[in-house]
CSV table of C-alpha atoms and ligand atoms in Angstrom, one decimal:
chain,number,residue,atom,x,y,z
W,1,MET,CA,101.5,3.8,310.3
W,2,LYS,CA,103.3,5.6,313.1
W,3,ASN,CA,106.8,4.3,313.4
W,4,ILE,CA,108.5,4.4,316.8
W,5,VAL,CA,112.3,4.6,316.9
W,6,ILE,CA,113.9,3.6,320.2
W,7,LEU,CA,117.3,4.9,321.1
W,8,ILE,CA,119.4,2.9,323.5
W,9,SER,CA,123.0,2.8,324.9
W,10,GLY,CA,123.0,-0.4,326.9
W,11,GLY,CA,120.9,-3.1,328.3
W,12,GLY,CA,117.7,-2.0,326.6
W,13,SER,CA,115.4,-3.5,329.2
W,14,ASN,CA,113.0,-0.6,328.8
W,15,MET,CA,113.1,-1.0,325.1
W,16,ALA,CA,112.3,-4.7,325.5
W,17,ALA,CA,109.4,-3.9,327.8
W,18,ILE,CA,108.0,-1.4,325.1
W,19,VAL,CA,108.4,-4.0,322.3
W,20,GLN,CA,106.6,-6.6,324.4
W,21,ALA,CA,103.8,-4.2,325.3
W,22,ALA,CA,103.4,-3.3,321.6
W,23,GLN,CA,103.1,-7.0,320.7
W,24,GLN,CA,100.8,-8.0,323.6
W,25,GLN,CA,98.6,-4.9,323.5
W,26,GLN,CA,98.4,-5.0,319.7
W,27,TRP,CA,99.6,-1.4,319.2
W,28,GLU,CA,99.6,-1.9,315.4
W,29,ARG,CA,95.9,-2.7,315.3
W,30,ARG,CA,94.8,-0.3,318.1
W,31,PHE,CA,97.0,2.7,317.4
W,32,GLY,CA,98.5,2.1,313.9
W,33,ALA,CA,101.9,2.2,315.6
W,34,ARG,CA,104.8,-0.2,315.6
W,35,VAL,CA,108.4,-0.2,316.9
W,36,ALA,CA,110.2,0.2,313.6
W,37,ALA,CA,113.8,0.5,314.7
W,38,VAL,CA,116.3,0.4,317.6
W,39,ILE,CA,119.3,2.6,317.3
W,40,SER,CA,122.3,2.6,319.6
W,41,ASN,CA,125.3,4.9,319.9
W,42,LYS,CA,127.3,1.9,321.2
W,43,ALA,CA,128.0,-1.2,319.1
W,44,GLU,CA,128.2,-3.3,322.3
W,45,ALA,CA,124.8,-2.4,323.6
W,46,GLU,CA,123.2,-5.6,324.8
W,47,GLY,CA,119.8,-4.5,323.8
W,48,LEU,CA,120.6,-4.7,320.1
W,49,ALA,CA,120.5,-8.5,320.2
W,50,TYR,CA,117.0,-8.5,321.6
W,51,ALA,CA,115.8,-6.1,318.9
W,52,LYS,CA,117.3,-8.3,316.2
W,53,SER,CA,115.6,-11.4,317.8
W,54,GLN,CA,112.3,-9.6,317.4
W,55,ASP,CA,113.0,-8.8,313.7
W,56,ILE,CA,113.3,-5.1,314.4
W,57,SER,CA,115.8,-3.2,312.3
W,58,THR,CA,118.8,-1.9,314.2
W,59,ALA,CA,121.5,0.6,313.6
W,60,VAL,CA,124.6,1.7,315.4
W,61,LEU,CA,125.8,5.3,315.2
W,62,ASP,CA,129.0,5.7,317.2
W,63,HIS,CA,129.1,9.2,318.5
W,64,LYS,CA,132.9,9.1,318.7
W,65,ALA,CA,133.0,9.0,314.9
W,66,TYR,CA,131.6,12.5,314.7
W,67,ALA,CA,133.5,15.7,315.2
W,68,SER,CA,130.8,17.5,317.1
W,69,ARG,CA,127.5,16.9,318.9
W,70,GLU,CA,125.7,18.7,316.1
W,71,ASP,CA,127.3,16.4,313.5
W,72,PHE,CA,126.2,13.3,315.4
W,73,ASP,CA,122.7,14.6,316.0
W,74,ALA,CA,122.4,15.5,312.3
W,75,ALA,CA,123.4,11.9,311.3
W,76,LEU,CA,121.0,10.5,313.9
W,77,THR,CA,118.2,12.7,312.6
W,78,GLN,CA,118.8,11.4,309.1
W,79,VAL,CA,118.6,7.7,310.1
W,80,ILE,CA,115.5,8.4,312.3
W,81,ASP,CA,113.7,10.4,309.6
W,82,GLY,CA,114.2,7.4,307.2
W,83,TYR,CA,111.3,5.9,309.3
W,84,ALA,CA,108.9,8.6,308.4
W,85,THR,CA,105.7,7.3,306.7
W,86,PRO,CA,103.6,9.3,304.3
W,87,ALA,CA,101.2,10.2,307.1
W,88,HIS,CA,103.4,10.5,310.1
W,89,GLN,CA,106.8,11.6,311.2
W,90,PRO,CA,108.5,9.0,313.5
W,91,TRP,CA,108.2,9.0,317.2
W,92,VAL,CA,111.4,8.9,319.2
W,93,VAL,CA,111.7,7.1,322.5
W,94,LEU,CA,114.8,7.5,324.6
W,95,ALA,CA,115.4,4.4,326.6
W,96,GLY,CA,118.7,4.6,328.5
W,97,PHE,CA,120.2,6.7,325.7
W,98,MET,CA,123.2,8.2,327.4
W,99,ARG,CA,123.7,11.2,325.2
W,100,ILE,CA,122.8,14.9,325.7
W,101,LEU,CA,120.8,15.9,322.6
W,102,THR,CA,121.3,19.3,320.9
W,103,PRO,CA,118.5,21.9,321.0
W,104,GLY,CA,118.1,21.5,317.3
W,105,PHE,CA,117.4,17.8,317.6
W,106,VAL,CA,115.0,18.3,320.4
W,107,ALA,CA,113.1,21.0,318.4
W,108,HIS,CA,113.0,18.8,315.3
W,109,TYR,CA,111.1,16.1,317.3
W,110,ALA,CA,109.1,18.4,319.6
W,111,GLY,CA,106.0,16.6,320.8
W,112,ARG,CA,107.2,13.3,319.5
W,113,LEU,CA,110.2,12.8,321.7
W,114,VAL,CA,110.0,11.1,325.2
W,115,ASN,CA,112.4,10.0,327.8
W,116,ILE,CA,112.4,8.0,331.0
W,117,HIS,CA,114.5,9.2,333.9
W,118,PRO,CA,115.2,7.1,337.0
W,119,SER,CA,114.1,9.7,339.6
W,120,LEU,CA,111.0,11.6,340.7
W,121,LEU,CA,111.7,14.7,338.6
W,122,PRO,CA,112.2,17.5,339.1
W,123,ALA,CA,114.4,16.0,341.9
W,124,PHE,CA,117.7,14.4,340.8
W,125,ALA,CA,118.0,15.3,337.2
W,126,GLY,CA,121.3,14.1,335.7
W,127,LEU,CA,123.4,11.0,336.7
W,128,ASN,CA,123.7,8.8,339.8
W,129,THR,CA,120.2,9.4,340.8
W,130,HIS,CA,119.9,6.4,343.1
W,131,ARG,CA,123.0,7.1,345.1
W,132,ARG,CA,122.0,10.8,345.4
W,133,ALA,CA,118.5,9.8,346.6
W,134,ILE,CA,119.9,7.5,349.3
W,135,GLU,CA,122.5,10.1,350.4
W,136,ALA,CA,119.8,12.8,350.6
W,137,GLY,CA,117.8,10.5,353.0
W,138,CYS,CA,114.8,10.3,350.6
W,139,GLN,CA,112.1,7.9,351.8
W,140,PHE,CA,110.8,7.5,348.3
W,141,ALA,CA,112.5,7.3,344.9
W,142,GLY,CA,111.1,6.5,341.5
W,143,ALA,CA,111.0,7.1,337.8
W,144,THR,CA,109.5,9.7,335.5
W,145,VAL,CA,108.4,9.6,331.9
W,146,HIS,CA,108.5,13.0,330.3
W,147,GLN,CA,108.4,14.9,327.1
W,148,VAL,CA,111.9,16.0,326.1
W,149,THR,CA,112.7,19.7,326.0
W,150,ALA,CA,116.0,21.5,325.5
W,151,ASP,CA,116.3,21.6,329.3
W,152,LEU,CA,118.0,18.3,330.4
W,153,ASP,CA,115.7,15.9,332.3
W,154,HIS,CA,112.9,18.4,332.4
W,155,GLY,CA,109.9,18.8,330.2
W,156,PRO,CA,106.2,18.0,330.9
W,157,ILE,CA,105.7,14.9,333.0
W,158,LEU,CA,103.7,12.1,331.4
W,159,ALA,CA,103.9,9.4,334.1
W,160,GLN,CA,105.6,8.7,337.4
W,161,ALA,CA,106.0,5.7,339.8
W,162,ALA,CA,107.3,5.9,343.3
W,163,VAL,CA,109.0,3.2,345.3
W,164,PRO,CA,110.2,3.2,348.9
W,165,VAL,CA,113.8,3.6,349.8
W,166,LEU,CA,114.7,1.0,352.3
W,167,PRO,CA,117.2,1.5,355.1
W,168,SER,CA,119.4,-1.3,353.8
W,169,ASP,CA,119.4,0.0,350.2
W,170,THR,CA,122.4,0.2,348.0
W,171,PRO,CA,122.2,2.2,344.8
W,172,GLU,CA,122.0,-1.1,342.9
W,173,ALA,CA,119.2,-2.5,345.0
W,174,LEU,CA,117.2,0.8,344.6
W,175,ALA,CA,117.9,0.9,340.9
W,176,ALA,CA,116.5,-2.6,340.4
W,177,ARG,CA,113.3,-1.7,342.3
W,178,VAL,CA,112.9,1.5,340.3
W,179,LEU,CA,113.7,-0.3,337.0
W,180,SER,CA,110.9,-2.8,337.4
W,181,GLN,CA,108.5,0.2,337.7
W,182,GLU,CA,110.1,1.8,334.6
W,183,HIS,CA,109.1,-1.3,332.7
W,184,ARG,CA,105.5,-0.8,333.8
W,185,ILE,CA,105.0,3.0,333.3
W,186,TYR,CA,107.0,3.6,330.1
W,187,PRO,CA,105.0,1.4,327.8
W,188,GLN,CA,101.8,2.7,329.5
W,189,ALA,CA,102.8,6.3,328.9
W,190,ILE,CA,103.6,5.7,325.3
W,191,ALA,CA,100.4,3.8,324.7
W,192,ASN,CA,98.6,6.7,326.2
W,193,LEU,CA,100.3,9.2,323.9
W,194,LEU,CA,99.6,7.0,320.8
W,195,SER,CA,95.9,6.7,321.7
W,196,LYS,CA,95.4,10.5,321.6
H,1,LIG,C1,117.1,3.1,333.1
H,1,LIG,O1,117.1,3.2,334.5
H,1,LIG,C2,116.8,4.5,332.6
H,1,LIG,O2,115.8,5.2,333.3
H,1,LIG,C3,118.1,5.2,332.7
H,1,LIG,O3,119.0,4.2,332.3
H,1,LIG,C4,118.5,2.9,332.6
H,1,LIG,C5,118.5,2.1,331.3
H,1,LIG,O4,118.2,0.8,331.5
H,1,LIG,N1,118.1,6.4,331.9
H,1,LIG,P1,117.8,-0.1,330.2
H,1,LIG,O5,118.9,0.1,329.2
H,1,LIG,O6,116.5,0.3,329.7
H,1,LIG,O7,117.9,-1.5,330.7
């Protein structure tokens, strides 16, 4: 069994889309994979309630309780690696996890660590992607699923979706349009990886 551990910080709508896809597309039967745990760095992350409702184990690791980024990542690694199975190390899916990870963490999960970013990378790495895309006069925006490397919001691209930027768009309106595409491409990209 390949255990997937999803890291969130907030709403967890991408996490929920992945959990639903895993159920509907029978990832367990087809790929020998299941969403084993959802971990948040924030106790108030709304996504935790959904994970619990689906009988997925949850954990909260408050980054503020750790003296350094390295200490937090070491604790996180220990929890995630508790989901290793005899045949497979866990897969780690970042889904709105608002923490920069240390190079050591990234190296530890190399090839098994993916992220979704709400822009058409390599454009607009970092925060406030929708406002920046509107301000730059972009006619298209979108989302990117990528392998995580030590270089923030870079790493090999696994999937992308583009949406139009409308003249009337606010960052919020554009974010909602992009998010609905995220829910489509993220589960698809993960299924694609698991099938290899
Ligand atoms: C998504 O837009 C994701 O790309 C970004 O943060 C948002 C998280 O949304 N990194 P959710 O928690 O999955 O609802």
